[in-house]
CSV table of C-alpha atoms in Angstrom, one decimal:
chain,number,residue,atom,x,y,z
A,1,MET,CA,6.1,15.5,-2.9
A,2,ASP,CA,3.5,13.0,-1.7
A,3,ALA,CA,1.8,15.8,0.5
A,4,ALA,CA,1.6,18.1,-2.7
A,5,LEU,CA,0.3,15.5,-4.8
A,6,ALA,CA,-2.5,14.7,-2.3
A,7,GLU,CA,-3.5,18.3,-2.2
A,8,VAL,CA,-3.5,18.4,-6.0
A,9,ARG,CA,-5.7,15.6,-6.1
A,10,ALA,CA,-7.9,17.1,-3.3
A,11,GLY,CA,-8.3,20.2,-5.3
A,12,THR,CA,-6.7,22.5,-2.7
A,13,ARG,CA,-3.6,23.0,-4.8
A,14,ASP,CA,-3.0,23.6,-8.5
A,15,ARG,CA,0.8,23.8,-8.8
A,16,PHE,CA,3.8,23.1,-6.9
A,17,GLU,CA,7.6,23.5,-7.1
A,18,MET,CA,10.2,21.9,-5.0
A,19,GLU,CA,13.5,20.2,-4.9
A,20,TYR,CA,14.3,16.7,-3.6
A,21,ARG,CA,16.7,13.8,-3.9
A,22,VAL,CA,16.2,10.8,-5.8
A,23,ARG,CA,17.9,7.3,-6.2
A,24,HIS,CA,19.2,7.1,-9.7
A,25,ALA,CA,19.0,3.9,-11.7
A,26,ALA,CA,22.7,3.4,-11.3
A,27,GLY,CA,22.3,3.6,-7.6
A,28,HIS,CA,23.5,7.1,-6.7
A,29,HIS,CA,21.4,9.9,-5.3
A,30,VAL,CA,20.8,12.9,-7.5
A,31,TRP,CA,19.1,16.3,-6.8
A,32,VAL,CA,16.1,17.3,-9.0
A,33,TRP,CA,14.0,20.2,-9.3
A,34,HIS,CA,10.4,19.5,-10.0
A,35,ARG,CA,7.6,22.0,-11.1
A,36,SER,CA,4.1,20.8,-12.0
A,37,ILE,CA,0.8,22.6,-13.0
A,38,ALA,CA,-2.6,20.6,-12.8
A,39,ARG,CA,-4.9,20.9,-15.7
A,40,ARG,CA,-8.7,20.4,-14.8
A,41,ASP,CA,-12.0,20.2,-16.5
A,42,ALA,CA,-14.8,22.6,-15.9
A,43,ALA,CA,-15.9,20.9,-13.0
A,44,GLY,CA,-12.6,21.1,-11.4
A,45,LYS,CA,-11.6,17.3,-12.0
A,46,LEU,CA,-8.0,16.5,-12.4
A,47,LEU,CA,-7.2,15.7,-16.1
A,48,ARG,CA,-3.3,15.7,-15.9
A,49,LEU,CA,0.0,17.3,-14.5
A,50,ILE,CA,2.1,19.2,-16.9
A,51,GLY,CA,5.6,19.9,-15.6
A,52,CYS,CA,9.2,19.2,-15.8
A,53,ILE,CA,12.0,17.5,-13.6
A,54,ILE,CA,15.5,18.9,-14.1
A,55,ASP,CA,18.9,17.4,-12.7
A,56,VAL,CA,20.3,20.2,-10.3
A,57,THR,CA,22.9,18.0,-8.7
A,58,ALA,CA,25.7,20.2,-9.9
A,59,GLU,CA,24.1,23.4,-8.5
A,60,HIS,CA,23.6,21.6,-5.1
A,61,GLU,CA,27.2,20.5,-5.0
A,62,ALA,CA,28.3,24.0,-5.9
A,63,ARG,CA,26.3,25.5,-2.9
A,64,ASP,CA,27.7,22.8,-0.6
A,65,ALA,CA,31.1,23.8,-1.4
A,66,GLU,CA,30.3,27.4,-1.1
A,67,ALA,CA,29.0,26.7,2.3
A,68,MET,CA,32.0,24.8,3.2
A,69,VAL,CA,34.4,27.8,2.2
A,70,ALA,CA,32.0,30.3,3.9
A,71,ARG,CA,32.3,28.2,7.3
A,72,GLU,CA,36.2,28.0,6.8
A,73,LEU,CA,36.5,31.9,6.3
A,74,ASP,CA,34.0,32.5,9.3
A,75,HIS,CA,36.3,30.3,11.5
A,76,ARG,CA,39.4,32.1,10.4
A,77,VAL,CA,38.1,35.6,10.7
A,78,LYS,CA,36.7,35.0,14.2
A,79,ASN,CA,40.3,33.5,15.2
A,80,ASN,CA,41.9,36.7,13.6
A,81,PHE,CA,39.8,39.0,15.7
A,82,ALA,CA,40.5,36.6,18.8
A,83,LEU,CA,44.2,36.8,18.0
A,84,VAL,CA,44.4,40.5,17.8
A,85,SER,CA,42.4,41.2,20.8
A,86,SER,CA,44.8,38.7,22.6
A,87,ILE,CA,47.8,40.6,21.3
A,88,VAL,CA,46.3,43.8,22.6
A,89,GLY,CA,45.6,42.6,26.0
A,90,LEU,CA,49.2,40.9,26.4
A,91,THR,CA,50.6,44.3,25.1
A,92,ALA,CA,48.6,46.3,27.7
A,93,ALA,CA,49.7,44.0,30.3
A,94,ARG,CA,53.3,45.2,30.0
A,95,HIS,CA,52.2,48.9,29.7
A,96,PRO,CA,49.7,49.6,32.6
A,97,GLU,CA,49.3,53.2,31.4
A,98,ALA,CA,47.7,51.7,28.2
A,99,GLN,CA,45.1,49.8,29.9
A,100,ALA,CA,42.2,52.1,29.2
A,101,PHE,CA,43.1,52.4,25.5
A,102,ALA,CA,43.5,48.6,25.2
A,103,SER,CA,40.1,48.0,26.8
A,104,GLU,CA,38.4,50.3,24.4
A,105,LEU,CA,40.3,48.8,21.5
A,106,ARG,CA,39.2,45.4,22.6
A,107,ASP,CA,35.4,46.5,22.8
A,108,ARG,CA,35.8,47.7,19.2
A,109,LEU,CA,36.9,44.6,18.3
A,110,ARG,CA,34.4,42.7,19.8
A,111,ALA,CA,31.8,45.0,18.1
A,112,LEU,CA,33.3,44.1,14.8
A,113,THR,CA,33.3,40.4,15.8
A,114,GLU,CA,29.4,40.9,16.4
A,115,ALA,CA,29.0,42.5,13.2
A,116,HIS,CA,30.7,39.7,11.3
A,117,ASP,CA,28.5,37.1,12.9
A,118,VAL,CA,25.4,39.0,12.1
A,119,LEU,CA,26.6,39.3,8.4
A,120,ARG,CA,27.5,35.5,8.5
A,121,ARG,CA,24.0,34.4,9.8
A,122,GLY,CA,21.7,37.0,8.2
A,123,ALA,CA,23.3,38.1,4.9
A,124,GLY,CA,21.2,37.3,1.8
A,125,ALA,CA,19.6,39.5,-1.1
A,126,GLU,CA,17.8,41.7,1.1
A,127,GLY,CA,21.0,42.5,3.3
A,128,VAL,CA,21.6,42.2,7.0
A,129,ARG,CA,18.6,43.9,9.0
A,130,LEU,CA,19.5,46.9,10.7
A,131,HIS,CA,17.4,46.1,13.9
A,132,ALA,CA,18.9,42.6,14.2
A,133,LEU,CA,22.6,44.3,14.2
A,134,ALA,CA,21.7,46.9,16.7
A,135,ARG,CA,20.0,44.3,19.1
A,136,ARG,CA,23.2,42.2,18.9
A,137,LEU,CA,25.4,45.2,19.8
A,138,ALA,CA,23.2,46.1,22.6
A,139,ALA,CA,23.1,42.8,24.3
A,140,PRO,CA,26.1,43.2,26.4
A,141,PHE,CA,24.5,46.5,27.9
A,142,GLU,CA,21.2,44.6,28.9
A,143,LYS,CA,22.7,43.8,32.2
A,144,LEU,CA,22.6,47.7,32.9
A,145,GLY,CA,18.9,47.5,33.2
A,146,GLY,CA,16.7,45.4,31.2
A,147,ASP,CA,16.0,46.5,27.5
A,148,ALA,CA,18.8,49.0,26.9
A,149,LEU,CA,17.8,49.8,23.5
A,150,ALA,CA,14.1,50.3,22.2
A,151,LEU,CA,13.9,50.0,18.3
A,152,SER,CA,11.2,51.4,16.1
A,153,GLY,CA,10.5,52.4,12.5
A,154,GLU,CA,11.6,50.6,9.4
A,155,ASP,CA,13.9,47.4,10.0
A,156,ILE,CA,16.0,48.2,6.9
A,157,GLY,CA,18.4,45.9,4.9
A,158,VAL,CA,22.1,47.1,5.1
A,159,GLN,CA,24.7,46.4,2.3
A,160,THR,CA,27.2,44.0,3.6
A,161,THR,CA,30.0,46.5,3.1
A,162,ALA,CA,28.3,48.8,5.3
A,163,VAL,CA,27.7,46.7,8.2
A,164,PRO,CA,31.0,47.1,10.0
A,165,HIS,CA,30.8,50.9,9.6
A,166,LEU,CA,27.4,51.1,11.2
A,167,ALA,CA,28.5,48.5,14.0
A,168,LEU,CA,31.4,50.9,15.0
A,169,ILE,CA,28.9,53.8,15.0
A,170,LEU,CA,26.3,51.9,17.0
A,171,HIS,CA,28.8,50.6,19.4
A,172,GLU,CA,30.2,54.0,20.2
A,173,TRP,CA,26.6,55.3,20.7
A,174,LEU,CA,26.0,52.6,23.2
A,175,THR,CA,29.3,52.8,24.9
A,176,ASN,CA,28.9,56.5,25.4
A,177,ALA,CA,25.4,56.2,26.7
A,178,ALA,CA,26.7,53.6,29.2
A,179,LYS,CA,29.5,56.0,30.3
A,180,TYR,CA,28.0,59.2,30.4
A,181,GLY,CA,24.5,59.0,29.3
A,182,ALA,CA,21.0,57.4,29.8
A,183,LEU,CA,22.4,53.9,30.5
A,184,SER,CA,24.6,55.2,33.3
A,185,CYS,CA,21.4,55.6,35.5
A,186,PRO,CA,18.9,53.0,36.7
A,187,GLY,CA,15.9,53.4,34.5
A,188,GLY,CA,17.7,55.4,31.7
A,189,ARG,CA,16.7,54.2,28.2
A,190,VAL,CA,17.7,54.8,24.7
A,191,ARG,CA,15.5,54.6,21.7
A,192,LEU,CA,16.6,54.2,18.2
A,193,ALA,CA,14.2,54.9,15.3
A,194,THR,CA,15.0,54.2,11.8
A,195,TRP,CA,13.3,55.1,8.3
A,196,ARG,CA,14.0,56.2,4.7
A,197,GLU,CA,13.7,59.9,3.6
A,198,ASN,CA,14.4,61.3,0.3
A,199,GLY,CA,17.2,58.9,-0.5
A,200,THR,CA,18.6,58.8,2.7
A,201,LEU,CA,18.6,56.2,5.5
A,202,VAL,CA,17.8,58.1,8.9
A,203,LEU,CA,18.8,57.0,12.3
A,204,GLU,CA,17.4,58.9,15.2
A,205,TRP,CA,19.1,58.3,18.6
A,206,THR,CA,17.2,59.5,21.7
A,207,GLU,CA,18.3,59.3,25.3
A,208,ARG,CA,16.2,59.7,28.4
A,209,GLY,CA,16.5,59.3,32.0
A,210,GLY,CA,20.3,59.9,32.1
A,211,PRO,CA,22.1,62.6,34.1
A,212,PRO,CA,21.2,66.4,33.4
A,213,ILE,CA,23.1,67.6,30.4
A,214,ALA,CA,24.8,71.0,30.5
A,215,GLY,CA,25.7,71.2,26.8
A,216,PRO,CA,28.2,69.5,24.6
A,217,PRO,CA,31.3,68.0,25.8
A,218,ALA,CA,34.3,70.6,25.7
A,219,ARG,CA,36.3,67.9,24.2
A,220,ARG,CA,35.3,65.0,21.8
A,221,GLY,CA,36.6,61.7,22.5
A,222,PHE,CA,38.2,59.5,20.1
A,223,GLY,CA,35.3,57.1,19.6
A,224,SER,CA,32.9,59.8,18.9
A,225,VAL,CA,35.4,61.3,16.3
A,226,LEU,CA,35.8,57.8,14.8
A,227,ALA,CA,32.0,57.5,14.5
A,228,GLU,CA,31.4,60.7,13.1
A,229,ALA,CA,34.2,60.3,10.6
A,230,THR,CA,32.9,56.7,9.6
A,231,ALA,CA,29.4,58.1,9.2
A,232,THR,CA,30.5,61.1,7.2
A,233,GLY,CA,33.1,59.4,5.2
A,234,ARG,CA,32.4,55.7,4.0
A,235,CYS,CA,28.4,56.3,4.6
A,236,GLY,CA,28.3,59.6,2.8
A,237,GLY,CA,26.1,61.0,5.9
A,238,ALA,CA,25.7,64.0,8.0
A,239,LEU,CA,25.1,63.8,11.9
A,240,GLU,CA,23.0,66.4,14.0
A,241,GLU,CA,23.4,66.5,17.5
A,242,ASP,CA,20.9,68.1,20.1
A,243,TRP,CA,22.3,68.4,23.6
A,244,ALA,CA,19.0,69.0,25.3
A,245,PRO,CA,19.0,69.2,29.3
A,246,ASP,CA,16.5,66.1,29.5
A,247,GLY,CA,18.9,63.7,27.1
A,248,LEU,CA,21.0,63.5,24.0
A,249,ARG,CA,19.2,63.3,20.6
A,250,MET,CA,21.2,62.5,17.5
A,251,VAL,CA,20.0,62.3,13.9
A,252,LEU,CA,22.2,60.6,11.4
A,253,ARG,CA,21.4,60.8,7.7
A,254,LEU,CA,23.2,58.3,5.4
A,255,ALA,CA,23.4,57.9,1.7
A,256,ALA,CA,21.0,55.1,0.9
A,257,ASN,CA,22.8,54.0,-2.0
A,258,ARG,CA,26.1,53.7,0.3
A,259,VAL,CA,24.2,51.8,3.1
A,260,ALA,CA,21.0,50.2,2.2
A,261,ALA,CA,20.6,47.0,0.6
A,262,ALA,CA,19.8,47.2,-3.3
A,263,ALA,CA,16.1,45.7,-2.5
A,264,GLU,CA,15.5,48.6,-0.2
A,265,GLN,CA,16.9,51.5,-2.4
A,266,VAL,CA,13.9,50.8,-4.9
A,267,GLN,CA,11.3,51.1,-2.5
């Protein structure tokens, strides 16, 4: 407040808007919203400040209560993910033949946990940023050789309801690249380019530096089927695959009105 007033008096600022706490005459503290506009003469000399101060304590208390509920919900959601993952592990320990299945299932639960964390930290009017989600999911794969995933294009905001679905899709792509594709070889790299085009959100996945490709696999794994079903079902998308000898290229087109945040759809 003092800094803003000093700038107004110095002539480097003509208006300010802020919230701050003040001590009430009764002794307790309240939050106020304060906005002022400077009025000057022809020479630029400050004549007066016109503005208003409004008590916004109730709004602050409501936001604090909402934040407390969100923290508690976040804690419970993470506990549930951890509990389910633990149940899967304990059950698989009694059934050795299910170890591979249990490992894949725990990986998918971990991807959903990461998506939840990104959602909690980054959600806002603009939605969760797609590149932030991709970087978070790619982090466990960095140990395979530096920057496992290169990102380019528009960093698009994603609707909160679409974040878990995109997390599953990206996780499956990263996992398959680590098992069979570019990330299974030293020096292999993956690039994810994103942009908007005619009412769609486009994700282009390109792998280079992996083992030679003879063509599409004879049998699609459950993870690939899950990712494609998620993309074409909930996200209203279509997937194109190009199994070129020098590396896999996939182009996923998703309906912007189902995936992109509202602020992104009008751009």
